[in-house]
Coordinates of C-alpha atoms in Angstrom, one line a residue:
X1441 CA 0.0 0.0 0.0
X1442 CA 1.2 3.2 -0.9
X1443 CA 1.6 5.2 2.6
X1444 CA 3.4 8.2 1.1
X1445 CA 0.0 10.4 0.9
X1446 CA -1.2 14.0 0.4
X1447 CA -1.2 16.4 3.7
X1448 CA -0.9 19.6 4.3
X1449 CA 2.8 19.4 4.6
X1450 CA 3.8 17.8 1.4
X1451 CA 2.9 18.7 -2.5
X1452 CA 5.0 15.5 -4.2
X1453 CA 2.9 12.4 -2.4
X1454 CA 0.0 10.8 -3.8
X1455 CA -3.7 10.7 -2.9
X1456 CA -5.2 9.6 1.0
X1457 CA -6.5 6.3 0.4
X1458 CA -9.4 5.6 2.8
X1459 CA -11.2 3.0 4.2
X1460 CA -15.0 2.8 3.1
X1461 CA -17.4 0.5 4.3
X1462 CA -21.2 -0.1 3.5
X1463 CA -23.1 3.1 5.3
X1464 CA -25.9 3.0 7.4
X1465 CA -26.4 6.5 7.1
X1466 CA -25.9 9.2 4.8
X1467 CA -23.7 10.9 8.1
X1468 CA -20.4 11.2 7.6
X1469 CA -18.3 10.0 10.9
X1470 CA -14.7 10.2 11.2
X1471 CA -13.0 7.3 12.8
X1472 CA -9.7 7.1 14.7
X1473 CA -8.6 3.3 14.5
X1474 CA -7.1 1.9 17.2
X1475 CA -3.6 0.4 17.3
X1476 CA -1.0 -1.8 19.1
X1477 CA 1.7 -0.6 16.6
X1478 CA 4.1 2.1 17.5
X1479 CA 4.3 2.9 14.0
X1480 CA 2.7 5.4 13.8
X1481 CA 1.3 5.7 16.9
X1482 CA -2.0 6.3 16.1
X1483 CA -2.4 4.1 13.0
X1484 CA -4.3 6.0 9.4
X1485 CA -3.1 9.5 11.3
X1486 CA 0.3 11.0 11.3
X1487 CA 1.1 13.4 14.0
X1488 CA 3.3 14.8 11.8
X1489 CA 2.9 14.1 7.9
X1490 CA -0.7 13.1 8.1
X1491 CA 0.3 10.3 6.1
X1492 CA -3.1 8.2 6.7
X1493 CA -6.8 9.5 6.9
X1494 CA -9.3 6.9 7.2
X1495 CA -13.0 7.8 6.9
X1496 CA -16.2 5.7 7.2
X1497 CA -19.7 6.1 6.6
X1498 CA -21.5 4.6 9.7
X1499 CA -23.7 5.7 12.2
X1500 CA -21.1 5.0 15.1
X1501 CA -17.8 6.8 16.0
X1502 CA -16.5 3.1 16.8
X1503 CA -17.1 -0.1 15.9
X1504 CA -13.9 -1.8 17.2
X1505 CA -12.1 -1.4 14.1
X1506 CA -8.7 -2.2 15.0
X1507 CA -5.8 -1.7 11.9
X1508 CA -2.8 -3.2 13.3
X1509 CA -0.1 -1.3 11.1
X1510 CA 3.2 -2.3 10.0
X1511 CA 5.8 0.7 9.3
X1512 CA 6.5 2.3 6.2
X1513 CA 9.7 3.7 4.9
X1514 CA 8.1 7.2 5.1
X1515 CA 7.6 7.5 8.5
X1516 CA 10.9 8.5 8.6
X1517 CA 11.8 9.0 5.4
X1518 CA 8.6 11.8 4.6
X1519 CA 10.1 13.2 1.1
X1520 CA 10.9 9.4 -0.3
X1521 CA 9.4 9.5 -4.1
X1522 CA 7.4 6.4 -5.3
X1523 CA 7.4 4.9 -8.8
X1524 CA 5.1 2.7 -10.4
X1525 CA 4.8 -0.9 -10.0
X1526 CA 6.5 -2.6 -13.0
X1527 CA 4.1 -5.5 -12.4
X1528 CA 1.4 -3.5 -14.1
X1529 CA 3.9 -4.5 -17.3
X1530 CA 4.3 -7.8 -16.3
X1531 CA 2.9 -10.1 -19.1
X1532 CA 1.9 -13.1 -16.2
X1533 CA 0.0 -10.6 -14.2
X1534 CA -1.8 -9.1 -17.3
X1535 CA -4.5 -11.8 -16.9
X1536 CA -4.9 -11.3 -13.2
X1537 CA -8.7 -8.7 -12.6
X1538 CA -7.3 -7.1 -9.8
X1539 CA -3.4 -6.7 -9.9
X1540 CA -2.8 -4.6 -7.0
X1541 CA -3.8 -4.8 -3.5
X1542 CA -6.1 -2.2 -2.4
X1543 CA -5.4 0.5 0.1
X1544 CA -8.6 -0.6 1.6
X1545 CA -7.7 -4.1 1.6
X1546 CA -7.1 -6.2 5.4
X1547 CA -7.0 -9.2 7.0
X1548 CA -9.4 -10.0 9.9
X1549 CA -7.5 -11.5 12.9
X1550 CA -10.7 -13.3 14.3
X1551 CA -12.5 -14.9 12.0
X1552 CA -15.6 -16.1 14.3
X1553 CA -17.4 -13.3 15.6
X1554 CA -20.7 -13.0 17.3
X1555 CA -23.3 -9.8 16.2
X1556 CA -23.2 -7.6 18.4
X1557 CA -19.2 -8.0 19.2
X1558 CA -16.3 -5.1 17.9
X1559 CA -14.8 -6.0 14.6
X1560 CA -11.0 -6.1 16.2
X1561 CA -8.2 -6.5 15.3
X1562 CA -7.1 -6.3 11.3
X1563 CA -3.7 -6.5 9.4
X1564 CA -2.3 -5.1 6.5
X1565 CA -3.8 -7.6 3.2
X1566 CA -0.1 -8.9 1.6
X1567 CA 0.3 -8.5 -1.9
X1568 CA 1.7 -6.2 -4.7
X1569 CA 1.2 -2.4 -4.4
X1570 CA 0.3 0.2 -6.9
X1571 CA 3.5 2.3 -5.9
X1572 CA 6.8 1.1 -5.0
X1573 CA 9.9 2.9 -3.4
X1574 CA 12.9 1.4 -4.7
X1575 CA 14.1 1.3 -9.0
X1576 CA 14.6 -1.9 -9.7
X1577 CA 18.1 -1.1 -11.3
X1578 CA 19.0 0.3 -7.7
X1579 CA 17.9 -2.4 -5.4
X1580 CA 20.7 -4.4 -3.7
X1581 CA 18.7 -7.1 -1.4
X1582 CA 20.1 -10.0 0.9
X1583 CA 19.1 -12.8 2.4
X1584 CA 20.0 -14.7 5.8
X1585 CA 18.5 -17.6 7.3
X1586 CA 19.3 -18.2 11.5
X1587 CA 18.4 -21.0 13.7
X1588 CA 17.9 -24.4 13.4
X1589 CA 16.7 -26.7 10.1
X1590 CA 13.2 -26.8 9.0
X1591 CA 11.7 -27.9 5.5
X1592 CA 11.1 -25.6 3.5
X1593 CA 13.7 -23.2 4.0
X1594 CA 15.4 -23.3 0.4
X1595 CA 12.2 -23.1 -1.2
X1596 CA 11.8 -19.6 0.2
X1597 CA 15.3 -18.3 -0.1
X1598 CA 14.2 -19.7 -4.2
X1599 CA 11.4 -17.8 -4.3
X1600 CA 12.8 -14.6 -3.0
X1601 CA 15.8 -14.7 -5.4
X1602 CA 13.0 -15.7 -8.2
X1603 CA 10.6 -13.1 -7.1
X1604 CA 12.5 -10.4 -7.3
X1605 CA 14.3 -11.1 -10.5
X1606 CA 11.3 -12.1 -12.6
X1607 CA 8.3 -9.8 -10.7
X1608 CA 10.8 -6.7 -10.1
X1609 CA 13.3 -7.1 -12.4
X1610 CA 16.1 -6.6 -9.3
X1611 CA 19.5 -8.6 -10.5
X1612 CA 21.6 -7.9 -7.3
X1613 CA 20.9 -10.2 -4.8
X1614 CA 23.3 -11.8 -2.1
X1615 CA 23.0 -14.8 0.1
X1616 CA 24.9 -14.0 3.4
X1617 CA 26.4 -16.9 4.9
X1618 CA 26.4 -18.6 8.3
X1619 CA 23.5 -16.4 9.9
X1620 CA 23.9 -13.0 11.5
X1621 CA 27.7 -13.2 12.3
X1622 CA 28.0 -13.8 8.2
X1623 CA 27.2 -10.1 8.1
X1624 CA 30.3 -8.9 9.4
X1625 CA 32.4 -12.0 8.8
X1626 CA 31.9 -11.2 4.6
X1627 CA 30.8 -14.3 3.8
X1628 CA 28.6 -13.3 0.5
X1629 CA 27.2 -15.3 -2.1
X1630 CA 25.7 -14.2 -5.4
X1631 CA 22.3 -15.2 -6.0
X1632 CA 20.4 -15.7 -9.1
X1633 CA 17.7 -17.8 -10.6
X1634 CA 20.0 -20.0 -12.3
X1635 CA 22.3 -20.6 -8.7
X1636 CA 18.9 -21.5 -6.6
X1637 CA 17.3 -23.2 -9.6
X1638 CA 17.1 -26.6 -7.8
X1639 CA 17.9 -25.5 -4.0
X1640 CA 14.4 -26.3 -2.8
X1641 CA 15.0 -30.3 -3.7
X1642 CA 17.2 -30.4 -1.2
X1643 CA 16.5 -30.3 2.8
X1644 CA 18.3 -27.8 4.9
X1645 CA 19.4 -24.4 3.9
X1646 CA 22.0 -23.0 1.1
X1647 CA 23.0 -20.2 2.7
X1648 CA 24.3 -22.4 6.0
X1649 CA 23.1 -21.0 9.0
X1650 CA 24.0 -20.7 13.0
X1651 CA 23.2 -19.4 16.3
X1652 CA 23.5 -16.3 18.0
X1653 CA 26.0 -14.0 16.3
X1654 CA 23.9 -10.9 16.3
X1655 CA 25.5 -8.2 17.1
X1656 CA 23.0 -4.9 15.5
X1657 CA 25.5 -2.2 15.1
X1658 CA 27.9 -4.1 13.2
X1659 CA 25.3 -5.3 10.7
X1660 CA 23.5 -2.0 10.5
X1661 CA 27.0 -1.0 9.6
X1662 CA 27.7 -3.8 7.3
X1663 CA 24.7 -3.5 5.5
X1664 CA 25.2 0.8 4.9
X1665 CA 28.7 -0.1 3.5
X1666 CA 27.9 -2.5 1.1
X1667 CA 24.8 -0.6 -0.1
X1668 CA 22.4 -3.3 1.1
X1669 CA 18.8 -1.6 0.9
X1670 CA 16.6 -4.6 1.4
X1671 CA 16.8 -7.4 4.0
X1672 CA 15.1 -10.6 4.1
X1673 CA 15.7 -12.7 7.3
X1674 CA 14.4 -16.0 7.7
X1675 CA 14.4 -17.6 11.2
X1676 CA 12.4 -18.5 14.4
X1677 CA 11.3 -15.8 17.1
X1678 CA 14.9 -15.3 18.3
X1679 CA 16.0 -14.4 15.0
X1680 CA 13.1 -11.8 14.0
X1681 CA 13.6 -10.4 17.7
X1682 CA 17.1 -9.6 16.1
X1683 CA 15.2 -8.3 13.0
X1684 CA 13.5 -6.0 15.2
X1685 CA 16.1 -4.7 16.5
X1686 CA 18.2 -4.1 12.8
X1687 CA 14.8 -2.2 11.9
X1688 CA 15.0 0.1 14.8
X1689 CA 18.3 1.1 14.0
X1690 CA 18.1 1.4 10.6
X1691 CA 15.1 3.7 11.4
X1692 CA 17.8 5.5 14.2
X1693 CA 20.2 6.0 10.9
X1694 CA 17.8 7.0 8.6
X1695 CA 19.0 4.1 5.9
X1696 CA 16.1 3.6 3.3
X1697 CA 16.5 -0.2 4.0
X1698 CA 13.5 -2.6 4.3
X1699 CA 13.8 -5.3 6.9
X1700 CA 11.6 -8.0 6.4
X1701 CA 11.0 -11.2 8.1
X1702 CA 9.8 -14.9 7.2
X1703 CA 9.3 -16.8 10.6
X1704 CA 10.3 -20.5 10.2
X1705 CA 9.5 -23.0 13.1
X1706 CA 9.5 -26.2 12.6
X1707 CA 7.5 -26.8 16.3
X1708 CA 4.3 -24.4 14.5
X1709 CA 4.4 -22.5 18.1
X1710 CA 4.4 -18.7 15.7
X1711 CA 1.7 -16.3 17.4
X1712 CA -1.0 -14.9 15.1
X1713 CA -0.3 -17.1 12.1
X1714 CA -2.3 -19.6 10.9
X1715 CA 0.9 -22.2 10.9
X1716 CA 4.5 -21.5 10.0
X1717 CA 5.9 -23.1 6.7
X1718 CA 7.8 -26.8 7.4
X1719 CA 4.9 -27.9 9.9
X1720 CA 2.7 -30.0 7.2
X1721 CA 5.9 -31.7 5.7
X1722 CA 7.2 -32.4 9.5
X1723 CA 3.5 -34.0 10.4
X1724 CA 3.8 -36.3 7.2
X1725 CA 7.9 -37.2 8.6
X1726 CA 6.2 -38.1 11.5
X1727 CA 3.4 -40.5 10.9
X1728 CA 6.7 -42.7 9.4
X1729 CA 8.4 -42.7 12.8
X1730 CA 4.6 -43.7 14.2
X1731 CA 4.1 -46.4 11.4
X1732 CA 7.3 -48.0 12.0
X1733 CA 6.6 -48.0 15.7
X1734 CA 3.3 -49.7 15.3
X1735 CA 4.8 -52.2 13.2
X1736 CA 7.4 -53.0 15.5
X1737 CA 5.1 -53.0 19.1
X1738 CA 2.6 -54.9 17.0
X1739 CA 4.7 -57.7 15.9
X1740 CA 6.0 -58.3 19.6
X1741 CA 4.4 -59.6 22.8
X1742 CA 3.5 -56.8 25.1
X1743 CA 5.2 -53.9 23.0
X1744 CA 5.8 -50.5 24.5
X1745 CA 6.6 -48.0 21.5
X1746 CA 8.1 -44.5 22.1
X1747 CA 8.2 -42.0 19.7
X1748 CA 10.0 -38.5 20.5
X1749 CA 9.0 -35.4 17.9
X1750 CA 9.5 -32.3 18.4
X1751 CA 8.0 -29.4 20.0
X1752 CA 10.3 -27.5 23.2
X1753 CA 6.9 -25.2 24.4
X1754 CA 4.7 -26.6 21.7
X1755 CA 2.7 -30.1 20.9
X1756 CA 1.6 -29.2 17.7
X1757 CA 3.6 -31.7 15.7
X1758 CA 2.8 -34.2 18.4
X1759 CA -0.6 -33.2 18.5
X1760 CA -1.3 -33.4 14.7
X1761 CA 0.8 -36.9 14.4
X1762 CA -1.7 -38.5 16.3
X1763 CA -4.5 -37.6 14.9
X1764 CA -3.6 -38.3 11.2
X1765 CA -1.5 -41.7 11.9
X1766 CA -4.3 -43.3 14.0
X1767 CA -2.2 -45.7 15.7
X1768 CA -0.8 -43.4 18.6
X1769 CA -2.3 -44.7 21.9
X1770 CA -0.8 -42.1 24.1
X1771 CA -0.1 -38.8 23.3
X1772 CA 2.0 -36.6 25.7
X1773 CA 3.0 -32.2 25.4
X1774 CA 4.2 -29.9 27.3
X1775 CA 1.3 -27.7 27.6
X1776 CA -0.8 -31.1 29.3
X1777 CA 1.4 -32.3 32.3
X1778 CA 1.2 -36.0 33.0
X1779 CA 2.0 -38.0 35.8
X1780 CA 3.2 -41.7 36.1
X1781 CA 2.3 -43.4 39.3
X1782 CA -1.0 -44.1 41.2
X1783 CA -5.3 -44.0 40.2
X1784 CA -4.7 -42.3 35.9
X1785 CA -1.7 -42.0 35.8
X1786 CA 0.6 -43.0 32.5
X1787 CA 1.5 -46.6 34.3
X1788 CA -1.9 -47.8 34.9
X1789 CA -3.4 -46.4 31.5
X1790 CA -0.2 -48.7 30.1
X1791 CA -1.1 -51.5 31.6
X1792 CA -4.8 -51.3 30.6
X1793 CA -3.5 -50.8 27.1
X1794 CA -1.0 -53.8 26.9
X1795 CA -4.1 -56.3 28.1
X1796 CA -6.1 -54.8 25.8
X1797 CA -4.4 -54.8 22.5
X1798 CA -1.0 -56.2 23.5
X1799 CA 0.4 -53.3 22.4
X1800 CA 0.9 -49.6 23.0
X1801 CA 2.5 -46.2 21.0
X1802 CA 3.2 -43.7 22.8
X1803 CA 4.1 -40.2 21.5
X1804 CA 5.9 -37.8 23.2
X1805 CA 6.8 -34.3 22.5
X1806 CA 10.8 -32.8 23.4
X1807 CA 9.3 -30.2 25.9
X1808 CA 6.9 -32.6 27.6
X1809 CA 7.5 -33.8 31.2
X1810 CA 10.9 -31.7 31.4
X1811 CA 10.4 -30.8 35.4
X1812 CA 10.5 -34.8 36.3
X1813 CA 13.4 -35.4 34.0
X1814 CA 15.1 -32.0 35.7
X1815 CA 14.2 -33.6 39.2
X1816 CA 15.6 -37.6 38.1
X1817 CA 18.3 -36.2 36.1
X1818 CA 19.6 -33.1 38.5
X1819 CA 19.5 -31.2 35.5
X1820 CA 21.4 -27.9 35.2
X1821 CA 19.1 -24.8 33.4
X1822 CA 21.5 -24.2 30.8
X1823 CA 20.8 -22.2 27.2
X1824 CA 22.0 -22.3 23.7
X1825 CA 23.2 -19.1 21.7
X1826 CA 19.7 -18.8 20.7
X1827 CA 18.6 -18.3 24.0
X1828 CA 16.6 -21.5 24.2
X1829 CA 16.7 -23.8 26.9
X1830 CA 18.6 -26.6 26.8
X1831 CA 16.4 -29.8 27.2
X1832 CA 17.3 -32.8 28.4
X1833 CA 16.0 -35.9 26.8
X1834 CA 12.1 -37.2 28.2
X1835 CA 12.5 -40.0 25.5
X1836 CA 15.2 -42.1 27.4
X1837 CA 13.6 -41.1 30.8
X1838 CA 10.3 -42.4 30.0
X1839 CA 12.1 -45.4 28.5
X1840 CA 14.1 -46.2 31.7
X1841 CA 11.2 -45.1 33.9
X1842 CA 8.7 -47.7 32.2
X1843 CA 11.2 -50.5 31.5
X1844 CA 11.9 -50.5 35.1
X1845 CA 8.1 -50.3 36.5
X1846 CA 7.2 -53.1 34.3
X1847 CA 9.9 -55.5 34.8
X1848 CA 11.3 -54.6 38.3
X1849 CA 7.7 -53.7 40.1
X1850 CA 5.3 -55.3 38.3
X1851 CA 7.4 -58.3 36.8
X1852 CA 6.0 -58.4 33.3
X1853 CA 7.8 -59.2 30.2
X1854 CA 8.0 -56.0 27.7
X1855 CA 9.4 -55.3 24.6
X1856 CA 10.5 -51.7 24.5
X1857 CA 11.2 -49.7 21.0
X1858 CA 12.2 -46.2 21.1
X1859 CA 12.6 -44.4 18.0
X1860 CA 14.1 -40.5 18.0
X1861 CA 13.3 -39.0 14.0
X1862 CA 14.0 -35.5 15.3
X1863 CA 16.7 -34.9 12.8
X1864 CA 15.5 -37.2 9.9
X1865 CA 12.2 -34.6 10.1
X1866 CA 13.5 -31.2 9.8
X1867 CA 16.1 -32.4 7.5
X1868 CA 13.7 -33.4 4.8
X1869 CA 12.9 -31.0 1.5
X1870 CA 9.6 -29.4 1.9
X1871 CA 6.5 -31.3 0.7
X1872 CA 3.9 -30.1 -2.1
X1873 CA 1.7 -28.2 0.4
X1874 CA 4.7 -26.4 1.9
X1875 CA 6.7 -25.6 -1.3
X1876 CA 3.7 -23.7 -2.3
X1877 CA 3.0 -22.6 1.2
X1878 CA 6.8 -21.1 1.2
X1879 CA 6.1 -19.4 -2.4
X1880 CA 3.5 -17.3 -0.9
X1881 CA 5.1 -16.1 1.8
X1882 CA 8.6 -14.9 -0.3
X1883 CA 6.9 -13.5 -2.9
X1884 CA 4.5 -11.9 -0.3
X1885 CA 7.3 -10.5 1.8
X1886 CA 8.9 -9.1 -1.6
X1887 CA 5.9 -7.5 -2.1
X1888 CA 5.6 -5.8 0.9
X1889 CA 9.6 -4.8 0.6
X1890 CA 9.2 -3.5 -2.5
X1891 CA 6.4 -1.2 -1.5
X1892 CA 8.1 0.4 1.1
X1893 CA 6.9 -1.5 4.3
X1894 CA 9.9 -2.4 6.6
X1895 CA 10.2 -4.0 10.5
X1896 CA 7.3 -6.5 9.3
X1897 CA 6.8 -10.4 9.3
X1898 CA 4.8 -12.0 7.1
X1899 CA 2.2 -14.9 7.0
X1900 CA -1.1 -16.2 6.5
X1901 CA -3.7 -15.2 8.9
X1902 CA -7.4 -16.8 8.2
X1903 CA -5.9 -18.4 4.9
X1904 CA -5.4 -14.5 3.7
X1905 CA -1.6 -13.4 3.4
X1906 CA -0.6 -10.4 6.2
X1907 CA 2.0 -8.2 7.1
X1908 CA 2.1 -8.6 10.7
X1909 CA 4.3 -6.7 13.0
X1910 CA 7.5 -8.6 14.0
X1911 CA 6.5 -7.5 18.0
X1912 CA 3.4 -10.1 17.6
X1913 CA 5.2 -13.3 16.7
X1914 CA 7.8 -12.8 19.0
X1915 CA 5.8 -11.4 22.3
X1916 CA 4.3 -14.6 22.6
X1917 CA 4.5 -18.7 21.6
X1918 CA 1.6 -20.3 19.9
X1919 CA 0.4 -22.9 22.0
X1920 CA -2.1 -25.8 22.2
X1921 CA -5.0 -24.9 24.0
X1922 CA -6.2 -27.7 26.8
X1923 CA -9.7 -26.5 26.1
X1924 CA -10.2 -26.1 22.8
X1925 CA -11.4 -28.8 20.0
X1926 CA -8.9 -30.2 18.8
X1927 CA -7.4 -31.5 22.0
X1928 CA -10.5 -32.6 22.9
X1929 CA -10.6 -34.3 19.3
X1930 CA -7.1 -36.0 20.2
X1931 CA -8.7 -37.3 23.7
X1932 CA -11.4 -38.7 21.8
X1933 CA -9.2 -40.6 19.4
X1934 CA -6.8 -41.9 21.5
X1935 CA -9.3 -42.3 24.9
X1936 CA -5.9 -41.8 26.7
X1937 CA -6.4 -39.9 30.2
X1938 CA -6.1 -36.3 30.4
X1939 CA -4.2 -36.4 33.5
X1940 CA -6.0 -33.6 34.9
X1941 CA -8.0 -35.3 38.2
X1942 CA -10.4 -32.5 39.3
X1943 CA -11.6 -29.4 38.7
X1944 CA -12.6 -26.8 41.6
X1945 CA -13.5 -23.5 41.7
X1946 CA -11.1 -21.2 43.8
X1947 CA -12.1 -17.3 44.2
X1948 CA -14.9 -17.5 41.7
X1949 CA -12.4 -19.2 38.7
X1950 CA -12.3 -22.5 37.4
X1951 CA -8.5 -23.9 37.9
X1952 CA -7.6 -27.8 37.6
X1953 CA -5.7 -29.5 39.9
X1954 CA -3.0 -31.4 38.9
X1955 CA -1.7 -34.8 40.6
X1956 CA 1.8 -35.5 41.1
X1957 CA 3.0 -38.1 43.5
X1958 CA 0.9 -37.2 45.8
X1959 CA 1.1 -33.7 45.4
X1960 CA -1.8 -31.3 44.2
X1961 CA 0.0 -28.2 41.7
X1962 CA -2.7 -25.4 40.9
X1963 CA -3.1 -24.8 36.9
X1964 CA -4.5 -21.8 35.3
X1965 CA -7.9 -22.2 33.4
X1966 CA -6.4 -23.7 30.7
X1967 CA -4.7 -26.2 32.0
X1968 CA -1.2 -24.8 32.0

């Protein structure tokens, strides 16, 4: 969207655009849209350039229309002229009814919404603009990926390079090396079409990647001396935190530089998104490990199978394994604490199991049951360079811990099998659904660069592309919800216990208590 618009102040910029909805009255009502952004602070009115108006023809001052803005080049940068799209040449888009995305255009962050409730919260609709504020000829991008592996990541470091090129015309592109600390250690590659032509076959990244390493003045400074004017960052919520932080002080220097961000997570645990790219190919990865695990339990007397996926805050994969493979008995996640002795706990529902069917599956999330492994293991709260805690492994715990309550206490014959695909997952290439999935989203966040939009993330929210502030999927982890449907969906497929004994009401609130050893721990509402 084209932000650079006509005020008092400033004969060169282009018309307001407005927002216009269906009136109920021939009144016209001003309305001043809320925000959460601090760019600008009171989002569709500049205190200064008066850079957005919005207007609406409606019998109320406020409906609870909430535009939750991403900044724009000129917020800083007032006098920064604009130049047509050269999409609007583009022979591919010359079929497409509506080529540009309208200023009016957003993306509703709740979809289900009752009559008489506000509208809320909205987000910027993704997508090519009318106006952009680069020439293509002058456009020196780069791309970094940070973090760990996830599917999917050389389809989008493709589709950036392919984006730009084909859409925009733009030939300089580099590939920085080795994450954040390639910035200042000069590790450059050239990108083209023809160099990432077949990248997204492969699993991992290109462009290597690491942890840590971000130091923000030196690759401000890097980026100013090599001329660097758009920045496309792909990595988890450390990395866009460090994303943030480039963008504030390339807003301090007053750099025409667009930061934008692509949030990969493997785990699926990104705020406001709908999912994060890698999740659907890592679920499929997944029902393998399970598959092989039924096969082996159910070709055994009494077998006990394990499977550990991933997930540190987050039981999504977990979660979403079970319910496609069908053969999971068990399913365990951080966000639903368990216990293993006494009336419902993990023991007895074993036991029921293994008389039942001679078999069980159990699947178990990396972040589940960490504060008994902590307590067995004396484990020491250490971090890596991402800032992420350093788990310790529930897989072999739970392994020992069953192998020696059935054989030692309750002196039955088991077969254990414990399989750990953590690495043969988010090693894979990307499947079909996240190769296009990943195409969207580079070609969205070029988009929004080219325009003029900086300090934003990008992603589908409702199954409608958004620019997103990077403060929202960092602020908070996306995680599964003990009361909502799906969970309860899980429960109903597996008939596994909740492990939650009781529910009381303390001060007026629902909370559960939980059972451990003995020991009653107070939960929130949700379970957590």
């Amino acid at each position: 969207m084209d932000l650079s618009i006509s005020s008092p102040f400033s004969k060169s910029s282009p018309p307001i655009p407005t927002f216009l909805f269906k009136p109920r009255s021939p009144v016209l009502h001003s309305l001043n849209f809320k925000s959460r952004n601090s760019y600008p602070k009171t989002p569709l009115i500049s205190c200064l350039n008066l850079r957005i108006r919005a207007q609406v023809l409606d019998q109320t001052a406020d409906d609870g229309f909430v535009l939750d803005d991403v900044p724009h080049l000129t917020n800083f940068l007032p006098d920064l002229h604009s130049y047509p799209n050269p999409l609007q040449n583009s022979q591919a888009y010359a079929i497409v009814k509506q080529t540009f995305v309208g200023p009016e255009d957003v993306v509703a962050q709740k979809i289900v919404v009752q009559k008489d409730s506000s509208r809320g919260v909205h987000f910027r609709r993704a997508g090519p603009r009318e106006k952009v504020y680069f020439k293509s000829e002058e456009v020196r991008a780069c791309i970094v990926t940070c973090g760990g592996l996830c599917p999917g990541i050389n389809t989008v470091i493709r589709e950036i390079v392919c984006g730009l090129n084909y859409m925009y015309g733009v030939d300089d592109i580099l590939g920085i090396q080795g994450g954040y600390r390639g910035f200042y250690s000069k590790n450059t590659l050239k990108l083209t079409p023809k160099v990432v032509n077949d990248i997204h076959k492969r699993g991992g990244t290109f462009l290597l990647t690491s942890r840590g390493g971000h130091d923000t003045q030196k690759i401000v400074d890097n980026i100013q001396d090599r001329g660097i004017n758009q920045v496309y960052i792909i990595g988890g919520d450390g990395t866009q935190r460090g994303a943030a932080r480039i963008y504030e002080e390339v807003e301090k220097r007053g750099l025409q530089v667009a930061v934008a961000g692509i949030p990969k997570t493997i785990d699926n645990d990104i705020a406001v998104i709908d999912k994060s790219f890698g999740f659907d190919t890592a679920v499929e990865e997944a029902q393998r490990a399970v598959n092989a695990a039924h096969v082996e339990v159910e070709s055994v007397e009494n077998g006990i199978g394990i499977v550990k996926l991933m997930g540190r805050y987050s039981g999504f994969i977990g979660m979403f394994a079970t319910l496609a493979s069908r053969d999971v008995d068990c399913c365990l996640i951080p966000e639903s604490p368990f216990y293993l002795e006494g009336k419902g706990g993990l023991f007895e529902f074993i036991e029921e199991r293994l008389k039942e069917n001679g078999h069980i599956v159990i699947v178990v999330a990396e972040g589940a049951g960490q504060e008994y492994v902590a307590q067995s293991m004396h484990g020491i709260d250490e971090k890596d360079a991402s800032g992420n805690r350093l788990l310790l492994d529930v897989g072999l715990w739970l392994t020992q811990n069953i192998k020696d309550h059935f054989t030692k206490e309750r002196k039955m014959a088991i077969n254990m099998k414990y399989i750990d695909p953590t690495y043969m997952i988010r090693a894979i290439p990307s499947n079909a659904s996240d190769n296009i999935y990943c195409t969207l989203l580079a070609q969205s966040a070029v988009h929004g660069a080219m325009a003029g939009y900086t300090g934003f993330t990008v992603g589908p929210v409702n199954s409608r592309h958004a620019y997103i502030p990077i403060s929202h999927v960092t602020e908070t982890q996306n995680t599964v919800k003990l009361t909502d449907r799906m969970w309860a969906r899980l429960l109903a497929s597996t008939n596994q216990p909740s492990f939650l004994n009781c529910a009381e009401s303390i001060g007026g609130k629902d909370v559960y208590l939980e059972v451990r050893g003995g020991l009653f721990s107070v939960l929130d509402t949700e379970g957590k």
